[in-house]
XYZ file of C-alpha atoms in Angstrom:
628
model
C -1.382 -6.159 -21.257
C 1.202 -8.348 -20.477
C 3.583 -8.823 -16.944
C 6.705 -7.283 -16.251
C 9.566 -8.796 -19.490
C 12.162 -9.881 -16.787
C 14.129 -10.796 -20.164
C 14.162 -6.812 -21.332
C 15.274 -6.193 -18.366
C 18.498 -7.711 -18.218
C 19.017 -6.633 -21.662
C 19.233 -3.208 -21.230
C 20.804 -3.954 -18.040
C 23.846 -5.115 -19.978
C 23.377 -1.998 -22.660
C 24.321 0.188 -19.882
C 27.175 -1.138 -18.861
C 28.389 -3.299 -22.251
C 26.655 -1.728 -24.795
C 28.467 -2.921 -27.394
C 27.528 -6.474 -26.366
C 23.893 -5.014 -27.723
C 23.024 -5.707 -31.475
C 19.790 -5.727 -33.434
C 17.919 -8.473 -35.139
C 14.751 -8.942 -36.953
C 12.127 -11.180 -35.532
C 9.664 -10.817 -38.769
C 8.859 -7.286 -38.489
C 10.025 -6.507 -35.324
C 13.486 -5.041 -34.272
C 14.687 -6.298 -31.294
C 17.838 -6.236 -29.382
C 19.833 -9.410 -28.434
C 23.253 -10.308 -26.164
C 26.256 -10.812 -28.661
C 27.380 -13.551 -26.106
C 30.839 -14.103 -27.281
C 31.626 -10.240 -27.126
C 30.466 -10.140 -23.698
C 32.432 -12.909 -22.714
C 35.680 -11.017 -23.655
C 34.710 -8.942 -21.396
C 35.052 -11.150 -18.719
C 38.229 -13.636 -20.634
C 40.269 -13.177 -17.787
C 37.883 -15.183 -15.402
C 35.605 -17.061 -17.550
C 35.735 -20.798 -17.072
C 35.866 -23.088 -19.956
C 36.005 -26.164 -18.332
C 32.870 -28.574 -18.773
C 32.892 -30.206 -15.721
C 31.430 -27.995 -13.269
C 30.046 -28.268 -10.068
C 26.129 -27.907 -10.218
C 22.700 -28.780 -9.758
C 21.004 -30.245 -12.558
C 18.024 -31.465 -13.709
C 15.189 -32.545 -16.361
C 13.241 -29.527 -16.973
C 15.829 -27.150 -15.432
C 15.808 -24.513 -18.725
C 12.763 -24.055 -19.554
C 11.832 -23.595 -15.624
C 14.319 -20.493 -16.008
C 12.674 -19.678 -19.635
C 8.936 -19.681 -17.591
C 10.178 -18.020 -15.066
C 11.321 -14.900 -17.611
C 8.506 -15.253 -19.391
C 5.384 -12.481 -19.416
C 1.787 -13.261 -19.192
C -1.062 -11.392 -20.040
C -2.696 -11.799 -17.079
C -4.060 -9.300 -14.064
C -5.507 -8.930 -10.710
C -8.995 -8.299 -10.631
C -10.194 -6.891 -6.992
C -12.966 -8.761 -5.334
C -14.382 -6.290 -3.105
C -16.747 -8.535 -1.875
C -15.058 -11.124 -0.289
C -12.486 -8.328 1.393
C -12.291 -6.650 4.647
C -11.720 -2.963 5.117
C -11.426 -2.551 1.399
C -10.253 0.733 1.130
C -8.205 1.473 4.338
C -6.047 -1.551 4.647
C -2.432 -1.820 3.525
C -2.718 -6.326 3.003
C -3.357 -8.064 -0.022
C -4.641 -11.652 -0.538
C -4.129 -13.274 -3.952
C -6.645 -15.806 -5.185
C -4.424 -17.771 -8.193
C -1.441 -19.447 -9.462
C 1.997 -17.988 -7.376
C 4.100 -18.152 -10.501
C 1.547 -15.992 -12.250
C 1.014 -13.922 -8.919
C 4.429 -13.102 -8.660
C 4.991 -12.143 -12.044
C 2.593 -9.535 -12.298
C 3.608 -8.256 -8.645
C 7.314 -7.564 -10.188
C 6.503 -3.472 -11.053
C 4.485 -2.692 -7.761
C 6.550 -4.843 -5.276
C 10.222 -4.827 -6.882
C 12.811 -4.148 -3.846
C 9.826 -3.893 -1.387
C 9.481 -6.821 0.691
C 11.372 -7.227 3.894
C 10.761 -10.824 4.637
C 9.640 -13.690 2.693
C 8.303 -16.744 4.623
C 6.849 -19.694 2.731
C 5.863 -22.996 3.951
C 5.437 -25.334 0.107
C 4.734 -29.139 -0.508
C 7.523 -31.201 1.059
C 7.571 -33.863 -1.515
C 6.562 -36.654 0.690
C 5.257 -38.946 -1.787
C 1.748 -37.514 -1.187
C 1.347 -33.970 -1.624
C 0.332 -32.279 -4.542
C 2.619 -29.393 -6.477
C 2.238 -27.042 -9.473
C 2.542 -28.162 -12.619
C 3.152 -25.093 -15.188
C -0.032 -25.123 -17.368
C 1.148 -24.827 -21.023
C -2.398 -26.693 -22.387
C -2.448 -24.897 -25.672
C 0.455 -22.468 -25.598
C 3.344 -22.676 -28.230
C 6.029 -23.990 -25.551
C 4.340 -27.460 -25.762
C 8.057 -28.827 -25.548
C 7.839 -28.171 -21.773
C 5.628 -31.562 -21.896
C 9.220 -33.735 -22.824
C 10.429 -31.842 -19.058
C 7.427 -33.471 -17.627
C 6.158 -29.790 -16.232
C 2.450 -30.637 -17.397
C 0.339 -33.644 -18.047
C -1.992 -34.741 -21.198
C -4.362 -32.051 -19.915
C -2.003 -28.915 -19.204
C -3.778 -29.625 -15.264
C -2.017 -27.016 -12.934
C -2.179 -29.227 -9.404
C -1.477 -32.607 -9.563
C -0.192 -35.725 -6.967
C 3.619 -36.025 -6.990
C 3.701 -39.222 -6.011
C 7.556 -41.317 -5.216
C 6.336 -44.412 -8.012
C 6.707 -40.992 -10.516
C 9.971 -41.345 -12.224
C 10.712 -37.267 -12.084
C 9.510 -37.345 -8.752
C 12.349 -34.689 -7.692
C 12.923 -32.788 -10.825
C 8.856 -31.893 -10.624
C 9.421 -30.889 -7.438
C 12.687 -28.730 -8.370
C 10.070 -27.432 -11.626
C 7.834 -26.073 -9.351
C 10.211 -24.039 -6.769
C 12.830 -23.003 -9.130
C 11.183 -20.443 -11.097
C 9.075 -19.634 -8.250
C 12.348 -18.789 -6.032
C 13.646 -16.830 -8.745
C 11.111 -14.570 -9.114
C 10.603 -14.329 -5.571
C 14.289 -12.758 -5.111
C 13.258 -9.615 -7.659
C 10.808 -8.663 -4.158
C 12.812 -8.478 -1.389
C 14.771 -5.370 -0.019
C 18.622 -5.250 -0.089
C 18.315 -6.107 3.102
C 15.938 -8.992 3.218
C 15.614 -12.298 3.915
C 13.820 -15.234 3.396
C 12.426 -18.564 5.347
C 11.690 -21.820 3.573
C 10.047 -24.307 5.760
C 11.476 -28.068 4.626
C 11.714 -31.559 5.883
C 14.424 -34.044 4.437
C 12.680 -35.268 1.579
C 14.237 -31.943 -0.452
C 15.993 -30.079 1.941
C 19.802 -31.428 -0.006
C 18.040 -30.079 -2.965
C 16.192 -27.196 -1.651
C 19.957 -25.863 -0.513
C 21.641 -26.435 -3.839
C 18.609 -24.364 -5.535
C 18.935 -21.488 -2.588
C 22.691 -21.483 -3.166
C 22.365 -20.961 -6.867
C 19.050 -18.321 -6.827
C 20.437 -16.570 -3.735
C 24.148 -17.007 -3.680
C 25.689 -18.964 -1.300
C 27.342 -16.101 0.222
C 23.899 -15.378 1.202
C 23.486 -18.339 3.165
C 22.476 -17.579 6.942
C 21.507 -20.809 8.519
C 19.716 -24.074 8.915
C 17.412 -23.633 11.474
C 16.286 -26.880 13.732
C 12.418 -27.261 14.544
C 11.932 -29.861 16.587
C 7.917 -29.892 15.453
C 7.196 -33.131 17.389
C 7.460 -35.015 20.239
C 8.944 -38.306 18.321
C 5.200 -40.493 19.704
C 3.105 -42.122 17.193
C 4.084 -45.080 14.847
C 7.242 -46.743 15.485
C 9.518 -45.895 12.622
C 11.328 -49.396 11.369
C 14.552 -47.022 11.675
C 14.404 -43.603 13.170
C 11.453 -41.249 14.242
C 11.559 -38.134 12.643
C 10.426 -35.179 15.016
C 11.983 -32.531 13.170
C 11.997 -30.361 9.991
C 13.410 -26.935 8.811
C 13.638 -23.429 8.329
C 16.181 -22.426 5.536
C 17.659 -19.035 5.732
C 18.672 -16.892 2.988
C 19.499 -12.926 2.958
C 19.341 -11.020 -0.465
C 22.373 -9.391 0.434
C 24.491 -10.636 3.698
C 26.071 -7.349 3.830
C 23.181 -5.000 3.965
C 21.358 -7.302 6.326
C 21.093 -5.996 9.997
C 21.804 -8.304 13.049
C 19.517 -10.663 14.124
C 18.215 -10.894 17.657
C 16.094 -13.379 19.456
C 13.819 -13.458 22.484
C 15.622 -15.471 25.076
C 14.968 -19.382 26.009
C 14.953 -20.775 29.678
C 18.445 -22.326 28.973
C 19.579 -18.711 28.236
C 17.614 -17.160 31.026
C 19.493 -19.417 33.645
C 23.064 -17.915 32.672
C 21.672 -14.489 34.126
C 22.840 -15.575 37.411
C 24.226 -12.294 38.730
C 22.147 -9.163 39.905
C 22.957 -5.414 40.886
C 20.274 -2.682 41.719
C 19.107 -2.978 37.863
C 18.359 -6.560 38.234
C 19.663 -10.071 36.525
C 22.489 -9.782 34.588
C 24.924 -12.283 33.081
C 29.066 -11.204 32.406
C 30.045 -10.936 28.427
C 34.156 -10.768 27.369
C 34.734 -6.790 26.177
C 37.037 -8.045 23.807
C 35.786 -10.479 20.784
C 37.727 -11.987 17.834
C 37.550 -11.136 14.489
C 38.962 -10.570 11.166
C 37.575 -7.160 11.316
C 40.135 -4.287 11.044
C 38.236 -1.329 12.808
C 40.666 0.801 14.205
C 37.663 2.846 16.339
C 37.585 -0.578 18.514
C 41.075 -0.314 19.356
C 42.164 1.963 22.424
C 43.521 2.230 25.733
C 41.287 1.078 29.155
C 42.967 2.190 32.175
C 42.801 -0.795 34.555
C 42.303 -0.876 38.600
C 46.154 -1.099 39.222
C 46.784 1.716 36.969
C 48.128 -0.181 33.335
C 46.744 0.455 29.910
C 45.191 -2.491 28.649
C 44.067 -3.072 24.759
C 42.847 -5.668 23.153
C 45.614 -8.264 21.587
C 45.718 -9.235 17.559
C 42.688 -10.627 15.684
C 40.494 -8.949 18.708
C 38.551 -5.605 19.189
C 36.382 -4.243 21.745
C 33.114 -4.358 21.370
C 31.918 -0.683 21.631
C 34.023 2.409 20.430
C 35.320 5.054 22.993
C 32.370 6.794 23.949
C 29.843 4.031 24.222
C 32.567 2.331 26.576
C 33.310 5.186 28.812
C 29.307 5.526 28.790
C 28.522 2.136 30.356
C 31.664 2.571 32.672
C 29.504 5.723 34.208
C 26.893 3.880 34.065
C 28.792 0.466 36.393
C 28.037 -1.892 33.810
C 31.863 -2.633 33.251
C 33.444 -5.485 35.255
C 37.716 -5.450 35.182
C 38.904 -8.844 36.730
C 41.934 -10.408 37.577
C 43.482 -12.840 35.410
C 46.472 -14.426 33.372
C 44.452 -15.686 30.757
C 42.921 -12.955 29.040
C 42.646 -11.321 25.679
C 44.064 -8.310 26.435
C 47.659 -6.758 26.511
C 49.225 -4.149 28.173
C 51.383 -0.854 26.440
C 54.475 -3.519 25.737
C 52.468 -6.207 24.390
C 52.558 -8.068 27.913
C 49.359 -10.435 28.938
C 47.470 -7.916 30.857
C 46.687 -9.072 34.735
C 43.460 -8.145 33.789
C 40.095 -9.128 32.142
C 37.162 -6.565 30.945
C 33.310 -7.840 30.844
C 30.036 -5.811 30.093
C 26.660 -6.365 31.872
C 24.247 -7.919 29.764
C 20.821 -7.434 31.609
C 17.907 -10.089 31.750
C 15.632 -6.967 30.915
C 17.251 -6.120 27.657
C 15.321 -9.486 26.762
C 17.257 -10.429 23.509
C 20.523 -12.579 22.320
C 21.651 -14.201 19.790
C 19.232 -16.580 17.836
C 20.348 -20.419 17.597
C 20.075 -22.876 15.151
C 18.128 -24.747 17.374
C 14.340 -23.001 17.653
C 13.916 -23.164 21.193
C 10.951 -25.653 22.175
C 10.259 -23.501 25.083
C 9.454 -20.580 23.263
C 7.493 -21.676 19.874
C 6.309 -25.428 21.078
C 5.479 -28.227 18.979
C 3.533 -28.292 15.651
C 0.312 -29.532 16.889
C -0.002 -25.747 18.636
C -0.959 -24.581 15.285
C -4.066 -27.584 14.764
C -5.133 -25.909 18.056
C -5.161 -22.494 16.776
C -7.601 -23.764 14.050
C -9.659 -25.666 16.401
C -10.322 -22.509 18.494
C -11.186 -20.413 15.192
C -13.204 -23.018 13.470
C -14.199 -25.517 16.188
C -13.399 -27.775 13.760
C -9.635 -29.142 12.200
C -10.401 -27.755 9.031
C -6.375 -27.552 8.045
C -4.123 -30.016 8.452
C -0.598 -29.412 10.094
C -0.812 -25.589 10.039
C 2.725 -23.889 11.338
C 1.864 -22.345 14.683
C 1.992 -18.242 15.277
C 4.420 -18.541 17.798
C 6.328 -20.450 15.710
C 6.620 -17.974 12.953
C 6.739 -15.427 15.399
C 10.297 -16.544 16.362
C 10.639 -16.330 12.629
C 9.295 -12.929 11.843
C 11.324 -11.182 15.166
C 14.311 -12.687 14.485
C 14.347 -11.062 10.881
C 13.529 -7.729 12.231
C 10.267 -7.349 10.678
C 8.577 -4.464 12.305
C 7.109 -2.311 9.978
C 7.269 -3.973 6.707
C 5.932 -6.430 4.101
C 6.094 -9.914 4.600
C 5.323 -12.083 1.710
C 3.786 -15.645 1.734
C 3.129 -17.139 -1.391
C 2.129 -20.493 -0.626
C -0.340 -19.241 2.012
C -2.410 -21.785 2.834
C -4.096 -21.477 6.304
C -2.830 -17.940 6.607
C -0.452 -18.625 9.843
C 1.774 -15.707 8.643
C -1.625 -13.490 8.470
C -2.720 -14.565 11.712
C 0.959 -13.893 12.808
C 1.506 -10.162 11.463
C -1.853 -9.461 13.136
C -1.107 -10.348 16.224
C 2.572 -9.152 15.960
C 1.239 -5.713 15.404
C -1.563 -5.887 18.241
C 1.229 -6.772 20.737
C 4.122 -3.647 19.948
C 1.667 -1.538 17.978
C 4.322 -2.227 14.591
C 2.965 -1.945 11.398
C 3.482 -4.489 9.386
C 1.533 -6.185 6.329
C 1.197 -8.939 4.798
C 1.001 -10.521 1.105
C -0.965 -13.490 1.464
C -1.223 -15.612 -2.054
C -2.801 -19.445 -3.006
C -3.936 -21.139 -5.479
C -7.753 -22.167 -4.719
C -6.558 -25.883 -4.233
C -10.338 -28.040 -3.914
C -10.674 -29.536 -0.296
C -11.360 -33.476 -0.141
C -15.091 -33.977 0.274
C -14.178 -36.336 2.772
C -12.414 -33.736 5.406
C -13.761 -31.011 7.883
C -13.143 -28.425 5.656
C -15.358 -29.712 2.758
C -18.090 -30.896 5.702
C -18.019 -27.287 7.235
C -18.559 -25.397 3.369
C -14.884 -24.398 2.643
C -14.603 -25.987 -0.830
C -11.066 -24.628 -1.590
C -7.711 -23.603 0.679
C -8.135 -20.026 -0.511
C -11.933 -20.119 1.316
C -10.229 -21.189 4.475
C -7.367 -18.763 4.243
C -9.441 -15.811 3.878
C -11.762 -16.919 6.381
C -9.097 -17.334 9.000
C -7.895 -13.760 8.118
C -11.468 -12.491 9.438
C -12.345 -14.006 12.957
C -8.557 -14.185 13.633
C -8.849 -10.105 13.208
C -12.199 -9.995 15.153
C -10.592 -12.322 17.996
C -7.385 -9.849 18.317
C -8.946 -6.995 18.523
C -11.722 -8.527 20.872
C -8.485 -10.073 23.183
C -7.073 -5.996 23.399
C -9.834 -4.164 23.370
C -8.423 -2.368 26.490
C -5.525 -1.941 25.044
C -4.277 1.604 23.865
C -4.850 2.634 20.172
C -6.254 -0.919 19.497
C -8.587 0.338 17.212
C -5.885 1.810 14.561
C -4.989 -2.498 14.436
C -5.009 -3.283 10.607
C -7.106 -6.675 10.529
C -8.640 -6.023 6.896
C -7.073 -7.698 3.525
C -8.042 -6.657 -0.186
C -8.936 -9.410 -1.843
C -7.542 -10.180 -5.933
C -8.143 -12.767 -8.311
C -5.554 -13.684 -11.065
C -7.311 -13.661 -14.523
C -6.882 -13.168 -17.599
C -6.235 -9.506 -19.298
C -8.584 -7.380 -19.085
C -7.662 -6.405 -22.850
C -8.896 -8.240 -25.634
C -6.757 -10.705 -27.814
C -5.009 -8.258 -29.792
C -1.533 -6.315 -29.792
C -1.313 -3.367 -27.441
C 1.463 -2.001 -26.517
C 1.182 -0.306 -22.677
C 4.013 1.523 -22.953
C 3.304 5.360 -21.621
C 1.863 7.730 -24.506
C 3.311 11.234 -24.958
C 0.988 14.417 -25.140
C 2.541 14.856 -28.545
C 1.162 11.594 -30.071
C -1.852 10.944 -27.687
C -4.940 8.849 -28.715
C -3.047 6.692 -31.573
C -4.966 3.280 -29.928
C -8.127 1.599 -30.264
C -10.073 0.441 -27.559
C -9.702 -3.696 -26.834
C -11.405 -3.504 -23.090
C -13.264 -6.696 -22.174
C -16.619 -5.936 -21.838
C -17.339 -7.892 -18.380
C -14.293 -5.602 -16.570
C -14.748 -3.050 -13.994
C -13.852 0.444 -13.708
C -11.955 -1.149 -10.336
C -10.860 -3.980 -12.819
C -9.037 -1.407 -15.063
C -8.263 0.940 -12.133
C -5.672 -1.905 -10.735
C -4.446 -3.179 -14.059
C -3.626 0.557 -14.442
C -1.875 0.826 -10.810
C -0.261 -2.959 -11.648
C 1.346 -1.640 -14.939
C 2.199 1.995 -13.422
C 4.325 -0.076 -10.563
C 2.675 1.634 -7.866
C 1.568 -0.461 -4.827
C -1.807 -2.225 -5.156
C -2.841 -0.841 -1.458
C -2.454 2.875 -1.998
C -5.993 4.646 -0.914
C -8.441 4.961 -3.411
C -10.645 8.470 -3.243
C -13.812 8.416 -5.617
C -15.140 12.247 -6.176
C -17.668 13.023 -8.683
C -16.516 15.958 -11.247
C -18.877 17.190 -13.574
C -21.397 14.454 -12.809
C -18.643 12.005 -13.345
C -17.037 9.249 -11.312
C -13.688 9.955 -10.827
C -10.597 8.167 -8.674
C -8.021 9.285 -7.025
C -5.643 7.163 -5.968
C -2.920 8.347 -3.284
C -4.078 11.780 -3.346
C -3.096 13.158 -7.238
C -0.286 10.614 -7.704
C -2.711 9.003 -10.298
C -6.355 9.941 -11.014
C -8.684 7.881 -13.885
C -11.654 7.941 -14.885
C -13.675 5.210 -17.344
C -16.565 7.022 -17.761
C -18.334 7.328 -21.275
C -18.968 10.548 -23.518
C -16.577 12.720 -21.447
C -17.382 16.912 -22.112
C -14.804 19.560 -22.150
C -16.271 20.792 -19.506
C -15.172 17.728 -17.379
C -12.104 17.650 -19.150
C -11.688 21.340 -18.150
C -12.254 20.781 -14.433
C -10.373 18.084 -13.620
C -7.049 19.241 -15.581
C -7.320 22.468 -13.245
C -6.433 19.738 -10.080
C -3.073 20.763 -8.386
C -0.430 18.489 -9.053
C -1.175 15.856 -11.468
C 0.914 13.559 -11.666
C -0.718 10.835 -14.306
C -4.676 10.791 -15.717
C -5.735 7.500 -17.324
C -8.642 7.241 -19.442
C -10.873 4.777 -21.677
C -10.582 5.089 -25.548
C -14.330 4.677 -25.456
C -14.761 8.032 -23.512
C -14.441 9.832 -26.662
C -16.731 10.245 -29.556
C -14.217 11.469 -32.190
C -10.737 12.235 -32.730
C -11.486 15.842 -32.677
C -12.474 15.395 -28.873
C -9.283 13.710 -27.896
C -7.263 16.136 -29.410
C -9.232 18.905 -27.559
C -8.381 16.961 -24.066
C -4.897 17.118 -25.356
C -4.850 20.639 -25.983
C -6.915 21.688 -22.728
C -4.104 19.610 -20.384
C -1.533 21.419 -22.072
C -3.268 24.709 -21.183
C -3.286 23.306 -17.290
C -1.463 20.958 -16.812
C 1.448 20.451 -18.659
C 3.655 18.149 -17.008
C 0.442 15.595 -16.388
C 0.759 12.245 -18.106
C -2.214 11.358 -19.653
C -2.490 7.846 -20.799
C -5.828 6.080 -22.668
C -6.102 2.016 -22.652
C-alpha cells in the first residue's frame, strides 16, 4: 500500500480541464498518462513568460525537495493502544515518526480539514538538528549530490554554520514539508510558523512561493525576552516570529484579538453599559458596497452620507439598530468624512460605541507582552508538570493561545507537526476547558533521542516523542483537576490516540488498493505481514478509504466472530479466519452498509468468495466489499 500519488493527482486535474494536454506512454508494461507540456502552454501563450531571468528563490536541492515531496511511500500508521489515552472516545491523534512521511499518508483522511496549522521547527542557529530525507538504499541516490542525506541515509543530523549548504539543508527540510502541509488546511485556514532571523528572509520567500503571496497576512513581533543575559558584541536579540499565511485570503474570516492594557486605556468613556471608547462610522476603502451607502439624518435636520472612497460601517438596519439602542454619537465638526445631499462637508461627525465588555479588537503585529509574557513562561509550565526542565525553550500556552484565538479556532483541527513538548496540546486542552469549544489537535514528532546528559534523559524520557506524550497526560489530569467545579467538565477531551509510522503492513510485492467491484471480487492474493494487527489493518484500511483516523470504533461479535464497526455502518471489517456463510449471511443483512473489508486469508477457496459475493448481492447490493 502506498500514500496518497500527489503526482496523479494533478494529472487528472489537468485532464479535466485540458484534456488534450493528456497523452499516453509506456513505462515497460505499464500505460501511463503524462502532461504534453508544450500543448498546455498554448493554452496559456498569451501570458506565459519566456524570459530567463526571473525573480525567485533558489537553491541546491530545490527539485528533488519538490520530487520527495510528490512522491508516495509505502508506509502506514500502526495504532499503539498502549501508550494512548481514552483510546476509543477521543477525537486527537499523536504521530510517533518522520513529518514528511506523516503528512503524506495523512493527505486522504485530512485533505481540506485542518483549520489552523501552528508549527514551531529548528531555527537554524548553527546548533540544532533538522531532517535529512533518508534515501539509504532507495533508487533516488542522486538526492546525495543535493546534500539531503549523509554516507549513512541518517534522518536527524547537526546543521551546523562551518556546513557549506548550511541554508539550502535547512530550505530541504521545510520545503517539501510546507508543501504538503498546504493540501490540509481548509479554504479558510491559516497557518503560524514560529522563526527567528537566522531564516526568517528565507522562510518568507518559501511561504510566498508554497502559499502565494497574496496569502500573506503578517509578521507577527514576539518579544520572547527581556534582552538580560550575555552582552551581545552588537545588539541583543529579545525577539523572534510568528509568520502568517492564509490558504485563501478571501475565504478567511476576520481576525480578532483579546485586548492589551494599552488598548484597555482608550476605553475612557462610560454610559449605563459601562467603558466604552468612540470609533469613526465612516471608514475608507476601495470597497464598492452600495448597502453601506445611505442617508443619516443628523441633529440639525441634514442628510449626511459618507464622501468617496468611504462607507459606513454597518448597512441600514444594523445602524438604525444601535441608534435605538444609544450607541451612536453625531458630533459637530468641519473636518469630517461625511457630506451632505449637495456634496457639502457635513457640520457633522458619526461614531459607534465600542464597549470594554465586547472584549476584542483588532490583533497587532506586535504580540502584546501583557497578555502572552515572555518565553521563559513556557520552562515554567514544564517545571510545574515535571518538577524538572525536561524541555528546553518550550513556547508558552498563553502564548499560542493569542495564536490559536486570533485564528478563530474554536471547534476545529489544529495541526502541529513538529510537536515537540506538546505546547499546542497543552493549549487546545485548556482552550476547550475554558469556553467549553471543541477543538483537537494533531500532534506529530519524530522520536528525536534526548542527550544523556539533560533532565530529560536523567528523569527516563529517552526521546522528545516520550516527553510529548507524557505532557499530553498530567497536563489533561491537571485541567480537569483545576475545573472540576466547573459545568460539563467531565465531557473535556484530554485523551490522544497514539500511531507509529512504519512500514506497510503489505508484503514487498505489487498490490494495487484501488477499490474492487462486486463483479470482479477476490482477483488478489493475500501479502499481509504476519506481525500486523487486526487494528493494524483496520487503520491502514480507514488511512486508504480517506476517512478520519478518530472516527469511533464499535467491536460486536457476529456469528462468534470479531467484527468492527467503525462510525456506525460507514465501514465495517472483519480479519477473522475461515469465515462461514452463515457469518457472511448475518452481517450482509446490517442496514446500510456502506463498505465491508475483509482478509484474503478468510477464505478457504474460490468457491467461498464467490458465495460471499453472491450472498451481498442478495442483501446488500450497493455495499462495497473490498479484500486486502
Amino acid at each position: 500500500m502506498e500514500s496518497k500519488n500527489i503526482i496523479n493527482n494533478n494529472i487528472e486535474f489537468i485532464n479535466k480541464y485540458f484534456p488534450h494536454c493528456i497523452t499516453e506512454t509506456k513505462d515497460g508494461e505499464i500505460v501511463k498518462k503524462v502532461v504534453n507540456f508544450e500543448l498546455l502552454k498554448q493554452e496559456f501563450s498569451d501570458i506565459i513568460d519566456e524570459t530567463k531571468e526571473k525573480y525567485t528563490l533558489n537553491w541546491p536541492g530545490k527539485k528533488n525537495a519538490l520530487v520527495l515531496a510528490n512522491k508516495a511511500i509505502k508506509k502506514t500508521l500502526r495504532p499503539i493502544k498502549t501508550e494512548s489515552i481514552l483510546f476509543d472516545t477521543t477525537k486527537n491523534l499523536y504521530i510517533e515518526g518522520d513529518n514528511l512521511d506523516a503528512l503524506k499518508l495523512l493527505q486522504e483522511s485530512y485533505l481540506n480539514k485542518v483549520k489552523m496549522i501552528y508549527i514551531d521547527p529548528p531555527y537554524n542557529t548553527g546548533k540544532d538538528f533538522v531532517y535529512k530525507d533518508n534515501f539509504a538504499g532507495d533508487k533516488n541516490n542522486e538526492l546525495e549530490a543535493s546534500g539531503q542525506i549523509d554516507e549513512e541515509g541518517g534522518v536527524l543530523v547537526a546543521n551546523l554554520e562551518t556546513n557549506g549548504r548550511y541554508h539550502s539543508d535547512w530550505l530541504n527540510m521545510m520545503y517539501p514539508r510546507l508543501k504538503l502541509a498546504r493540501n490540509l488546511l481548509k479554504d479558510d485556514g491559516v497557518i503560524f510558523i514560529s522563526i527567528d532571523d537566522n531564516e526568517i528572509h528565507n522562510l518568507r520567500k518559501i511561504a510566498d512561493e508554497v502559499f502565494g503571496e497574496s496569502n500573506f497576512i503578517t509578521q507577527f513581533i514576539w518579544n520572547s525576552s527581556t534582552g538580560g543575559g550575555i552582552r551581545s558584541k552588537y545588539v541583543n536579540q529579545n525577539h523572534e516570529y510568528a509568520l502568517c499565511y492564509a490558504k485563501n485570503k478571501a475565504s478567511l474570516p476576520m481576525f480578532f484579538a483579546p485586548l492589551s492594557e494599552e488598548a484597555i486605556k482608550q476605553y475612557n468613556r462610560a454610559d449605563k453599559k459601562g467603558k466604552y471608547r468612540e470609533k469613526d462610522f465612516a471608514w475608507k476603502t476601495n470597497s464598492l458596497n452600495k448597502n453601506q451607502i445611505y442617508g443619516i439624518k443628523a441633529p440639525d435636520g441634514s442628510i449626511i452620507y459618507p464622501k468617496k472612497g468611504y462607507l459606513y460601517r454597518f448597512v441600514e438596519s444594523k445602524f438604525l439598530e444601535s441608534l435605538n439602542n444609544d450607541e451612536v454619537v453625531f458630533k459637530e465638526t468641519s473636518t469630517g468624512p461625511l457630506v451632505d445631499e449637495n456634496g457639502n462637508r457635513a457640520n457633522y461627525n458619526i461614531y459607534i460605541k465600542k464597549y470594554l465588555d465586547d472584549g476584542l479588537g483588532a490583533p497587532t503585529s506586535v504580540v502584546p507582552k501583557s497578555l502572552v509574557g515572555i518565553s521563559n513562561i513556557g520552562t515554567e509550565e514544564i517545571k510545574n508538570l515535571f518538577n524538572d526542565t525536561v524541555f528546553n525553550n518550550p513556547k508558552s500556552t498563553k502564548y499560542l493561545q493569542y495564536l490559536f484565538e486570533i485564528g478563530n479556532l474554536k471547534n476545529e483541527i489544529l495541526l502541529d507537526f513538529f510537536s515537540g513538548s506538546c505546547s499546542s496540546a497543552h493549549t487546545i486542552m485548556k482552550l476547550n476547558a475554558e469556553d467549553g469549544g471543541n477543538r483537537r489537535f494533531i500532534m506529530v514528532q519524530i522520536p528525536e533521542e534526548t542527550d544523556e546528559k539533560s533532565g530529560a534523559y536523567k528523569a527516563g524520557y529517552k526521546t522528545i516523542c516520550e516527553i510529548g506524550k507524557e505532557r499530553i497526560r498530567r497536563a489533561g489530569t491537571k485541567i480537569l483537576e483545576e475545573n472540576k467545579d466547573k459545568e460539563g467538565i467531565e465531557s473535556l477531551d484530554i485523551g490522544f490516540r497514539v500511531f507509529k509510522v512504519d512500514s506497510s503492513n503489505m508484503k514487498d510485492v505489487y498490490y494495487n488498493p484501488d477499490e474492487i467491484r462486486q463483479d470482479n471480487l477476490f482477483d488478489m492474493v493475500s501479502n499481509i505481514k504476519e506481525d500486523r494487527t487486526d487494528l493494524d489493518l483496520l487503520f491502514q484500511v480507514l488511512l486508504d478509504s480517506g476517512v478520519e483516523l478518530t472516527l469511533p470504533i464499535e467491536e460486536k461479535q457476529i456469528a462468534d466472530k470479531k467484527v468492527y464497526f467503525v462510525d456506525g455502518n460507514v465501514l465495517v471489517a472483519c480479519f477473522e479466519d475461515s469465515l462461514t456463510e452463515e457469518f457472511v449471511t448475518e452481517l450482509a443483512k446490517c442496514d446500510d452498509l456502506l463498505k465491508v473489508v475483509f482478509r484474503d486469508s478468510s477464505f478457504g477457496s474460490d468457491d467461498s468468495r464467490i458465495n460471499v459475493e453472491q450472498i451481498f448481492k442478495q442483501y446488500s447490493p450497493d455495499t462495497q466489499i473490498r479484500v486486502i
